Tab-separated table of C-alpha atoms in Angstrom:
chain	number	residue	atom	x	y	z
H	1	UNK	CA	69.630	48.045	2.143
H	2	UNK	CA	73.175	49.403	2.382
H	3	UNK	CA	75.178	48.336	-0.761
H	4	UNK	CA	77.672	46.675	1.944
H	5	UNK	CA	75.165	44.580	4.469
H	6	UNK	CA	75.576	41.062	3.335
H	7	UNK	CA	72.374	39.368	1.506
H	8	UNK	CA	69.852	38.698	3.693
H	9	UNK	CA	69.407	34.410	4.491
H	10	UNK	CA	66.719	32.727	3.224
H	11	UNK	CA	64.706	31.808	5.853
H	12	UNK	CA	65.193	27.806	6.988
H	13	UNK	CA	63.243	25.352	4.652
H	14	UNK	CA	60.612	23.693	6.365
H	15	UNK	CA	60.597	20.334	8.121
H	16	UNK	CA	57.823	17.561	8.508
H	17	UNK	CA	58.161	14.028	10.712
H	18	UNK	CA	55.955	11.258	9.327
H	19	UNK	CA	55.794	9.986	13.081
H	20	UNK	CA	53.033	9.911	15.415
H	21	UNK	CA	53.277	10.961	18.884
H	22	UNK	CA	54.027	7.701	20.654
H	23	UNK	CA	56.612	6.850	17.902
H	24	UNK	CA	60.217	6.797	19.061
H	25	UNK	CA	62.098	10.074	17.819
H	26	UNK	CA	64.928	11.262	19.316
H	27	UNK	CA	65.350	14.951	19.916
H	28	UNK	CA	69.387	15.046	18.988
H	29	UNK	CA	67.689	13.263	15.585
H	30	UNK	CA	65.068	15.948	14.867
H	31	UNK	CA	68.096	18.559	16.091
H	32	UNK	CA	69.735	17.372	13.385
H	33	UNK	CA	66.894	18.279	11.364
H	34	UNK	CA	66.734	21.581	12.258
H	35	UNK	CA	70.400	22.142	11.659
H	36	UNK	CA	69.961	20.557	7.478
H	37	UNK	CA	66.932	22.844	7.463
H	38	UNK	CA	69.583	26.042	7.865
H	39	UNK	CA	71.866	25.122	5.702
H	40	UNK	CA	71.849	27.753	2.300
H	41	UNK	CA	69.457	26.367	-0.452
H	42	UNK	CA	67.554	23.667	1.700
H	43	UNK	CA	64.083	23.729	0.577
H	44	UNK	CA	62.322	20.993	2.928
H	45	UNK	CA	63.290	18.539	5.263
H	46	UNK	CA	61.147	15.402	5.860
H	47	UNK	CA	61.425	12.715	8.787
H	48	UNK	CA	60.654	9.051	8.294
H	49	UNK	CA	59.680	7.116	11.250
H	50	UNK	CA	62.339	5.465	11.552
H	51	UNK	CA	64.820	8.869	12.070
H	52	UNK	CA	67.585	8.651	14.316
H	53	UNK	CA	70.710	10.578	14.846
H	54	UNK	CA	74.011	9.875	11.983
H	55	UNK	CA	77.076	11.619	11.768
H	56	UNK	CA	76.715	15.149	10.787
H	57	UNK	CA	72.997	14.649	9.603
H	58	UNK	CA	69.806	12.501	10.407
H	59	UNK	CA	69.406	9.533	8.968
H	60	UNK	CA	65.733	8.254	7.758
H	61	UNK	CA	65.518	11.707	6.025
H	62	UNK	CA	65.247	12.912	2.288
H	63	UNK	CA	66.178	16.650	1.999
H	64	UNK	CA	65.588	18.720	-0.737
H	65	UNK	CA	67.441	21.717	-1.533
H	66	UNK	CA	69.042	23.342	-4.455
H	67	UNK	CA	72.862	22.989	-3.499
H	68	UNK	CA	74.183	19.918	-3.763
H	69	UNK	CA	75.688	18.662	-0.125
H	70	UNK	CA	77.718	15.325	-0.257
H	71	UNK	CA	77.851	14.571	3.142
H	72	UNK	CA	73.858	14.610	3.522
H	73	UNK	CA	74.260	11.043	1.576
H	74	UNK	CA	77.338	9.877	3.860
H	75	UNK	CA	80.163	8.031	2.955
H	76	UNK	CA	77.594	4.456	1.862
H	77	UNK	CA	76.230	5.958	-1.188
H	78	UNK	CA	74.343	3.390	-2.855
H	79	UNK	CA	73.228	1.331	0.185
H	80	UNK	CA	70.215	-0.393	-0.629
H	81	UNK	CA	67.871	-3.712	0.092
H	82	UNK	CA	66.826	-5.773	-2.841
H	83	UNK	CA	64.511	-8.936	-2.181
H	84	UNK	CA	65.442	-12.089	-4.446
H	85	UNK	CA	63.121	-15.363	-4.951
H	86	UNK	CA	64.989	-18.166	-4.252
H	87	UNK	CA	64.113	-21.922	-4.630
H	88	UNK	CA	64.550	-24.309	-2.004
H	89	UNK	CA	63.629	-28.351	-1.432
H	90	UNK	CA	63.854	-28.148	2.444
H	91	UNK	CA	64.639	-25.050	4.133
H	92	UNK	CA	66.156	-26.136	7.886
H	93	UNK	CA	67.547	-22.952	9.499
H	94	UNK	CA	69.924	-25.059	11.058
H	95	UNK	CA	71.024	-27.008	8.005
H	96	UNK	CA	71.152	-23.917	5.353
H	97	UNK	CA	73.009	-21.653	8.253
H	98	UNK	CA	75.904	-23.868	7.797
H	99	UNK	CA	76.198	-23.547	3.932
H	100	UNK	CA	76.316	-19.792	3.683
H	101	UNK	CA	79.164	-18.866	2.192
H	102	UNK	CA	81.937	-16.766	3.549
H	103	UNK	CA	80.408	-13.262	2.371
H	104	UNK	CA	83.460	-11.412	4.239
H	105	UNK	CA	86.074	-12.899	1.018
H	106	UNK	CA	86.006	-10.429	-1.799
H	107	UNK	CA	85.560	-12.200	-4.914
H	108	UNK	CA	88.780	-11.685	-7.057
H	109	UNK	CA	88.108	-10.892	-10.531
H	110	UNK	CA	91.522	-12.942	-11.221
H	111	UNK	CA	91.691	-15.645	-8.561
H	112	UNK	CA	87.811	-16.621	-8.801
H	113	UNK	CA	87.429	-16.181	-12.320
H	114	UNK	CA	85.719	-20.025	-12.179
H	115	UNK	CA	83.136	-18.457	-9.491
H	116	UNK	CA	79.769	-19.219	-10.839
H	117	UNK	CA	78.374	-15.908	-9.498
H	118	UNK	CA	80.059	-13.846	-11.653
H	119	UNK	CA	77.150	-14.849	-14.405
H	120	UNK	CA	75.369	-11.826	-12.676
H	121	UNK	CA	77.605	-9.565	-13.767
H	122	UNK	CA	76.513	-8.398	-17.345
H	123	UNK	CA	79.521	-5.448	-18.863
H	124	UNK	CA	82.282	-3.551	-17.007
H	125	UNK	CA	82.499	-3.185	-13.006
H	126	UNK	CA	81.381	0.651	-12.073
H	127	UNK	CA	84.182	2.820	-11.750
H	128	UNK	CA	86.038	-0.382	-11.876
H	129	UNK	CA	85.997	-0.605	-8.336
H	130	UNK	CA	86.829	-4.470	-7.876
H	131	UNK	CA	87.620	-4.212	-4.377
H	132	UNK	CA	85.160	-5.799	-1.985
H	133	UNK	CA	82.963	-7.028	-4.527
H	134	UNK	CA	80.556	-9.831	-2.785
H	135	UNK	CA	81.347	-9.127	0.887
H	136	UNK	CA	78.346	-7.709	2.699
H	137	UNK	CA	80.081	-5.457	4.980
H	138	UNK	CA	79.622	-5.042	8.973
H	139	UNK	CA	76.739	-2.505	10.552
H	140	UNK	CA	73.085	-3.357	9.739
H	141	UNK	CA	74.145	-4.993	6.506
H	142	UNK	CA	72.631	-8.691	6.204
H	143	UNK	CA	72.138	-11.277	3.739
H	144	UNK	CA	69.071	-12.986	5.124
H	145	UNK	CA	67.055	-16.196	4.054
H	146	UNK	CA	63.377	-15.357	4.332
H	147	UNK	CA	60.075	-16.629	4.146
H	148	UNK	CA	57.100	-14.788	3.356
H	149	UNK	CA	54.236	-14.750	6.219
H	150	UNK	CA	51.410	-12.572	5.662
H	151	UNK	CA	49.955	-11.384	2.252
H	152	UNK	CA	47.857	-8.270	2.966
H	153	UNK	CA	47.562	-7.290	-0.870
H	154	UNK	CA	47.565	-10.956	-2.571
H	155	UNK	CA	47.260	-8.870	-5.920
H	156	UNK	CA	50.177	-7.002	-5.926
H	157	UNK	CA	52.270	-9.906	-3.979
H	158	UNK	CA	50.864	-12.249	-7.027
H	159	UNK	CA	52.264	-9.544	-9.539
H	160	UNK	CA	55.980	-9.515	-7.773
H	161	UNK	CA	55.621	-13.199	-8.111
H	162	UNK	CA	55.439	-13.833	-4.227
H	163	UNK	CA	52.688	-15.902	-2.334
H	164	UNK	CA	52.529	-17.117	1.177
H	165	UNK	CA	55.171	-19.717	2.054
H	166	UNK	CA	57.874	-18.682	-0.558
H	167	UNK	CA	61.130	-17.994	0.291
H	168	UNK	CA	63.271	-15.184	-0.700
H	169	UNK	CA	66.773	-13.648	0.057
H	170	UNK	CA	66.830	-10.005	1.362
H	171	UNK	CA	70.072	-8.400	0.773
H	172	UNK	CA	71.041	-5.241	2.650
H	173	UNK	CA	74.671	-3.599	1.463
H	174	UNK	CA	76.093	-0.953	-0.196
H	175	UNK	CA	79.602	0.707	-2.699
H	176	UNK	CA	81.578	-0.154	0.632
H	177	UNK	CA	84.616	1.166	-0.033
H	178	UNK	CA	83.791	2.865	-3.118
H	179	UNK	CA	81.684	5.367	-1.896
H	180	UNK	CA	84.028	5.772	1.047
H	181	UNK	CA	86.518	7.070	-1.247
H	182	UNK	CA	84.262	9.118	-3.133
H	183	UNK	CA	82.988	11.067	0.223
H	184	UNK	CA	86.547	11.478	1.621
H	185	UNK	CA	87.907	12.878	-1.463
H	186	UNK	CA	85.202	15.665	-1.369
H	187	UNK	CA	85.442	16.485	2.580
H	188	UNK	CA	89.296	16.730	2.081
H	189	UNK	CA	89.129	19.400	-0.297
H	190	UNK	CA	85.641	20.883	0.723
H	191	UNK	CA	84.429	19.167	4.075
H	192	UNK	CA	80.852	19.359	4.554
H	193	UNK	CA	80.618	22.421	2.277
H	194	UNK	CA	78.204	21.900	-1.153
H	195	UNK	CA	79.888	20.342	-4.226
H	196	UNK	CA	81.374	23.084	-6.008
H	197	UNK	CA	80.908	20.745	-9.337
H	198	UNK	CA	77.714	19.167	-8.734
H	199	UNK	CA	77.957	17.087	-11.941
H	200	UNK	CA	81.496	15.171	-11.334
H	201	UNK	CA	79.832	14.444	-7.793
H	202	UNK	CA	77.075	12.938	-9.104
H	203	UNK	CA	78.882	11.309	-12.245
H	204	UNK	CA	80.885	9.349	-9.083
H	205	UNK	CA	77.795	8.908	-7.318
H	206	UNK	CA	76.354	6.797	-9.561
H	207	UNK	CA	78.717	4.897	-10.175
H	208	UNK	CA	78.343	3.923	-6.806
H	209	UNK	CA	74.837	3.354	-7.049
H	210	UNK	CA	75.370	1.009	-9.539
H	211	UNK	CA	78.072	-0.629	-8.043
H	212	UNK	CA	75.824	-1.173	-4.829
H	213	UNK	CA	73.259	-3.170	-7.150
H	214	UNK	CA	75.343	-5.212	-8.683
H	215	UNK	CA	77.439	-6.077	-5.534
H	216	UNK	CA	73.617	-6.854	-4.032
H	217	UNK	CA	73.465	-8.923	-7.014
H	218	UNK	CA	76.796	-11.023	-6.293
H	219	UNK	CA	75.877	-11.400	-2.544
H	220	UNK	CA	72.543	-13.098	-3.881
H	221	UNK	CA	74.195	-15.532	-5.907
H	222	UNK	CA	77.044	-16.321	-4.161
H	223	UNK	CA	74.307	-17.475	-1.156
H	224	UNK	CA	72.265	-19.233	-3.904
H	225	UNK	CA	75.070	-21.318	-5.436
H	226	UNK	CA	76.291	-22.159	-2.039
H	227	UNK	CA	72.895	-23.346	-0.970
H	228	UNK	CA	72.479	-25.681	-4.006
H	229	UNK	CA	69.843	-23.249	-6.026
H	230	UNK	CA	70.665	-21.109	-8.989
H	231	UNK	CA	70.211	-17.445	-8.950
H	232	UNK	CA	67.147	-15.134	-10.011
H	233	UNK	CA	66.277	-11.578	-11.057
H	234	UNK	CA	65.431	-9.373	-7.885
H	235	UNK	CA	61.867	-8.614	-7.499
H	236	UNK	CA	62.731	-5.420	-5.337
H	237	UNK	CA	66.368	-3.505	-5.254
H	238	UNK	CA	65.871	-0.284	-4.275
H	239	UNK	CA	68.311	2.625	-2.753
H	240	UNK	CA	67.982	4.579	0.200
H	241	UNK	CA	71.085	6.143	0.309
H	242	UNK	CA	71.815	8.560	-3.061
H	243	UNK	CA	71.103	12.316	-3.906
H	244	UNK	CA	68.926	12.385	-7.105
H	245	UNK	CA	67.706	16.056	-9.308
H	246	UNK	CA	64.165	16.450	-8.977
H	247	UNK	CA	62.038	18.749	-9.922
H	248	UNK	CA	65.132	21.445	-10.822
H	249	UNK	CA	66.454	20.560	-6.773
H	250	UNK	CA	68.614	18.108	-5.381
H	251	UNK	CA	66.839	15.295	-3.303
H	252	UNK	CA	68.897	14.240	-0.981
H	253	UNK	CA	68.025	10.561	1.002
H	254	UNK	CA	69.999	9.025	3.903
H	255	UNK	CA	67.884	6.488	4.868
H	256	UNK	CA	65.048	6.703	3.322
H	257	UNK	CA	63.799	4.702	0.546
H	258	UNK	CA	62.220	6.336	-2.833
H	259	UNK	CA	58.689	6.325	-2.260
H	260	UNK	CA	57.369	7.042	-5.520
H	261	UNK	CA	55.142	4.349	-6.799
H	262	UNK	CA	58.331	1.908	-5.812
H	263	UNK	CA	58.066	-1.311	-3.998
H	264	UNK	CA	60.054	-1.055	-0.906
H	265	UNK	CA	61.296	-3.437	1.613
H	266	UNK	CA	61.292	-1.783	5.011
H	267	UNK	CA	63.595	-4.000	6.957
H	268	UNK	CA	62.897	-5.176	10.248
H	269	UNK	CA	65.494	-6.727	13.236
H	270	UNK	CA	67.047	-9.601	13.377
H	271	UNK	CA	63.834	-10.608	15.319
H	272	UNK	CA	61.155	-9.240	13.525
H	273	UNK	CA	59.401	-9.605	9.949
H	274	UNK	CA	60.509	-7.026	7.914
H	275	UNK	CA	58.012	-5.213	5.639
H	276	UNK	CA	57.275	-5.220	1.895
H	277	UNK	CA	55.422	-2.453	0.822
H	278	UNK	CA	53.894	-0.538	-2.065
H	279	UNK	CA	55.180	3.032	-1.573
H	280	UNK	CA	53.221	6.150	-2.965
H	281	UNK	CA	54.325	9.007	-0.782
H	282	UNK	CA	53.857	12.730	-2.526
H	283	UNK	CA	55.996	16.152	-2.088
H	284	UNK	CA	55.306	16.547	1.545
H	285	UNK	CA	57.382	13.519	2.426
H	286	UNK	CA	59.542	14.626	-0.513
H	287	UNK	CA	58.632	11.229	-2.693
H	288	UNK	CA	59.972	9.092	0.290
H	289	UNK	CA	59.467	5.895	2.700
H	290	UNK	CA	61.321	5.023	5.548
H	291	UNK	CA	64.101	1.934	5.139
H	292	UNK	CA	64.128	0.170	8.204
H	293	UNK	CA	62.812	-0.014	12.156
H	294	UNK	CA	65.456	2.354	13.172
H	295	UNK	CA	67.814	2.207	15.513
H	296	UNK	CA	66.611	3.259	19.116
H	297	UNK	CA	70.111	3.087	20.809
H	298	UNK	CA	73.727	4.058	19.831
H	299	UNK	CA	75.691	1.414	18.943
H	300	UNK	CA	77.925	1.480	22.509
H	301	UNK	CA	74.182	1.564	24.174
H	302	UNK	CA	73.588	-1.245	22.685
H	303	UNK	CA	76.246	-3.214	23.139
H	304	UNK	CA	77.054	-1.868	27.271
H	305	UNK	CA	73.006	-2.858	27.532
H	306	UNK	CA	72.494	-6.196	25.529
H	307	UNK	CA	75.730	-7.402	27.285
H	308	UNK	CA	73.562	-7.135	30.810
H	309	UNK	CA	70.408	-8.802	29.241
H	310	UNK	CA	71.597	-11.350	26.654
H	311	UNK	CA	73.779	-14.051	26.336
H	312	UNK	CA	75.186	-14.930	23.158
H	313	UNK	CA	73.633	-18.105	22.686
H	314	UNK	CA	70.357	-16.136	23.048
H	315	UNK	CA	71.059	-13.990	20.123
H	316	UNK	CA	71.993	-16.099	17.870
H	317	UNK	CA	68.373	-17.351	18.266
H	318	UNK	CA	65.801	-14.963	17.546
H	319	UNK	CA	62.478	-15.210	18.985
H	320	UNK	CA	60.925	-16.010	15.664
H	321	UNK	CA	63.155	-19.071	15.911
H	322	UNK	CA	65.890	-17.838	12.895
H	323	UNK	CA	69.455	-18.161	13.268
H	324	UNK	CA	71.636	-15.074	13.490
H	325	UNK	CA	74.636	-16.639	11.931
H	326	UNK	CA	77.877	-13.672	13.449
H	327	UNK	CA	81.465	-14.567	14.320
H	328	UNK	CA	81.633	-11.191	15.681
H	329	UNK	CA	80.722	-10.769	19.382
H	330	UNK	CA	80.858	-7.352	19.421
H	331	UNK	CA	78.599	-6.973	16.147
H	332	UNK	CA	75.964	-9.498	17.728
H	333	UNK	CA	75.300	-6.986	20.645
H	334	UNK	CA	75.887	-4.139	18.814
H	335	UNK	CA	72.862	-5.383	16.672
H	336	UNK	CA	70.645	-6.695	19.017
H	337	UNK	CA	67.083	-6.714	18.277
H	338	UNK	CA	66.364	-4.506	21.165
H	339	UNK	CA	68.388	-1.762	19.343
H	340	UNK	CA	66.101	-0.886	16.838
H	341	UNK	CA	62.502	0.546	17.257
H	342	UNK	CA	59.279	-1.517	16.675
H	343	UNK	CA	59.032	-2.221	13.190
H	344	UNK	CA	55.344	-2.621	13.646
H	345	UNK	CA	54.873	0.967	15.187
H	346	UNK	CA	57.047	2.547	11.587
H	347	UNK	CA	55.138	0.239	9.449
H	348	UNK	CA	51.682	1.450	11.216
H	349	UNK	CA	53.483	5.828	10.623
H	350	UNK	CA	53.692	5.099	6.807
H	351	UNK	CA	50.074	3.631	6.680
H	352	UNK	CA	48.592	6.517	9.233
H	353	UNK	CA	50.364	9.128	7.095
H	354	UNK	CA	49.231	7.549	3.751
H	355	UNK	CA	52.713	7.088	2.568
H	356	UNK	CA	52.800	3.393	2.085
H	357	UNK	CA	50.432	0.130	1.758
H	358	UNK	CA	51.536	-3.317	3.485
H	359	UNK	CA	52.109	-5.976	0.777
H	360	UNK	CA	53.485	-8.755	2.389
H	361	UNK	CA	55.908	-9.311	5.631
H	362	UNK	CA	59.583	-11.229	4.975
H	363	UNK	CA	59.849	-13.389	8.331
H	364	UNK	CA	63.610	-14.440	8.712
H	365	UNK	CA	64.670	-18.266	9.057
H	366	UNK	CA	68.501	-17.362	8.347
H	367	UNK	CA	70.608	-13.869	8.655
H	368	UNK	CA	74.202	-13.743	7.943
H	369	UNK	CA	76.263	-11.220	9.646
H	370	UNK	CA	79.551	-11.971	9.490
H	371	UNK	CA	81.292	-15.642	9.488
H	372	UNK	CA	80.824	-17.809	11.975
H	373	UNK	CA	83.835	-18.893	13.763
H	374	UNK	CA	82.168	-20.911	16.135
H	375	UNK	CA	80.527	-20.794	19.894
H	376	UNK	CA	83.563	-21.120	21.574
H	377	UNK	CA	85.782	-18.250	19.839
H	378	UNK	CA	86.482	-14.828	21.105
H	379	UNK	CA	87.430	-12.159	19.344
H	380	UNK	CA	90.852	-10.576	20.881
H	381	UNK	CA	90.399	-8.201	23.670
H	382	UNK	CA	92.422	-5.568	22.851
H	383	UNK	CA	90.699	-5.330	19.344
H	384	UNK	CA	87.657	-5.224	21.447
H	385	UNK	CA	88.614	-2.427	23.455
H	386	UNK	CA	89.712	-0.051	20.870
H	387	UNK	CA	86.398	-0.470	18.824
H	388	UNK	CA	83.936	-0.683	22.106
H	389	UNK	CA	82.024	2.810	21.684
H	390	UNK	CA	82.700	3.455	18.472
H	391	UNK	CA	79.260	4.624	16.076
């Protein structure tokens, strides 16, 4: 080699899809693939079933490689699903929908200082970020009331303290604007280049991680005080949205759940169960599940389309007769059901790929979205308009 041709590239890491055939994958998603699997020091790429095209980089993915590359996490670092018990006389969908608590009010540290939920909170905030702490957050984030249906491991449910019948709160946020900041103050200086200090990132990063726990924490007990129940330990909280070292690499997940011996809720729609599983996926899936059913359509697909097929009234009752409780029009179609992919057919991809085992499905009675201002209000137009289309 002439001492002044460049070093040759490595060639591009490999990539695997944990889908079958029939399974829902779009090709821009596994493009995006393909483009992570280029980048310098990738060492394997691997597809959950429930992949679909982010910004910048798939997202049901966990990507190993041995540079460090922020943006493969995204801006929601710490985003996660934890699954609380939660003890109820009566549970009425149409009664408890009404008692949920405004979850788009930040507690204030200061101003709510008499806020029983703060009893959750054991030492300091993380990176004492106290913005936004208890508010949920727009996108697929939910606080939802649950019961659980079907058992299909009564051992392991028995062990998690969960039997048929019982109902639990499932709690899907993240940092929000914590790891916002973190991601923009790295793409200002580096955009989606590696992190030339790989320890700083990830000194941030965690912070965010934990702040996404706790903050999954508040949500759960600001619901549980509000609905006349005291608060409990969750039985589940993992996250599917962090870069962790691994075997002397980075493993980077956005999307996807850690699948190593964890306990994993894979979420399901608005109108679905959602999935509690017993994860034990190995190296080729790079230690990983999938998180959720997956969005099938972009959010301005989904809005343009559920807008033509549903009424509101229609959405804000599910077909497994739970209330969607949303103030936000736009948000309700954005998030219809009929967005996501069948949570059945990604449930039956971990299973047929050995990845996962079915303990128990969640079946919603109660999701909270945003506030509800009532059936009769309407967002203003113009607002409308500027955010229609937006991812």
């Amino acid at each position: 080699m002439s001492q002044h041709q460049p070093p040759r590239r490595s060639a591009p890491a490999t990539v695997a899809v944990f889908a079958s055939p029939t399974s829902w994958i779009e090709s821009d998603a596994l493009a995006q693939c393909q483009q992570v699997a280029a980048l310098d020091g990738m060492i394997h790429v691997a597809a959950m079933p429930d992949l679909h095209p982010g910004k910048g980089a798939p997202i049901g993915a966990a990507m190993a490689s041995t540079v460090l590359y922020p943006f493969l996490v995204g801006s929601d670092i710490g985003c996660g699903i934890a699954v609380f018990p939660i003890r109820l006389k009566r549970a009425v969908p149409e009664r408890l929908a009404a008692r949920f608590p405004d979850l788009d009010r930040p507690l204030d540290p200061e101003a709510d200082a008499d806020d029983p939920a703060w009893a959750v909170v054991a030492g300091d905030i993380p990176a004492g970020h106290a913005e936004g702490l208890g508010t949920v957050g727009r996108g697929n984030h939910f606080v939802e009331l649950a019961r659980v249906g079907t058992v299909f491991e009564p051992g392991h449910a028995s062990r998690l303290g969960l039997d048929a019948g019982d109902l639990v709160l499932v709690v899907h946020s993240g940092s929000r604007g914590l790891g916002e900041r973190i991601l923009r103050a790295h793409t200002e200086a580096h955009g989606a280049g590696p992190a030339p200090d790989p320890a700083a990132y990830l000194a941030a990063h965690d912070e965010a991680v934990r702040w996404g726990s706790l903050n999954r924490r508040l949500l759960a007990a600001r619901v549980a005080h509000a609905l006349g129940t005291e608060p409990t330990e969750p039985v589940v909280d993992q996250c599917h949205n962090l870069v962790e070292v691994r075997d002397g690499a980075y493993l980077h997940r956005k999307g996807a759940a850690p699948g190593d011996g964890r306990d994993v809720l894979v979420a399901g729609t608005r109108g679905t169960p959602s999935y509690l599983v017993a994860a034990h996926a190995g190296p080729d899936a790079n230690h990983s599940v999938a998180h959720g059913a997956g969005r099938k359509m972009s959010h301005a697909d989904a809005l343009r389309r559920s807008r033509a097929k549903h009424t509101v009234e229609e959405l804000r009752r599910t077909p497994v007769g739970s209330l969607v409780v949303c103030g936000d029009r736009q948000l309700l179609f954005e998030e219809a059901p009929t967005a996501y992919k069948r949570i059945e057919r990604v449930i039956a991809d971990l299973v047929d790929h050995d990845l996962a085992t079915p303990v128990a499905t969640t079946v919603p009675l109660v999701t909270y979205k945003t506030p509800d201002v009532g059936p009769t209000a309407r967002p203003d137009r113009r607002d409308d308009r500027r955010r229609r289309g937006k991812p």
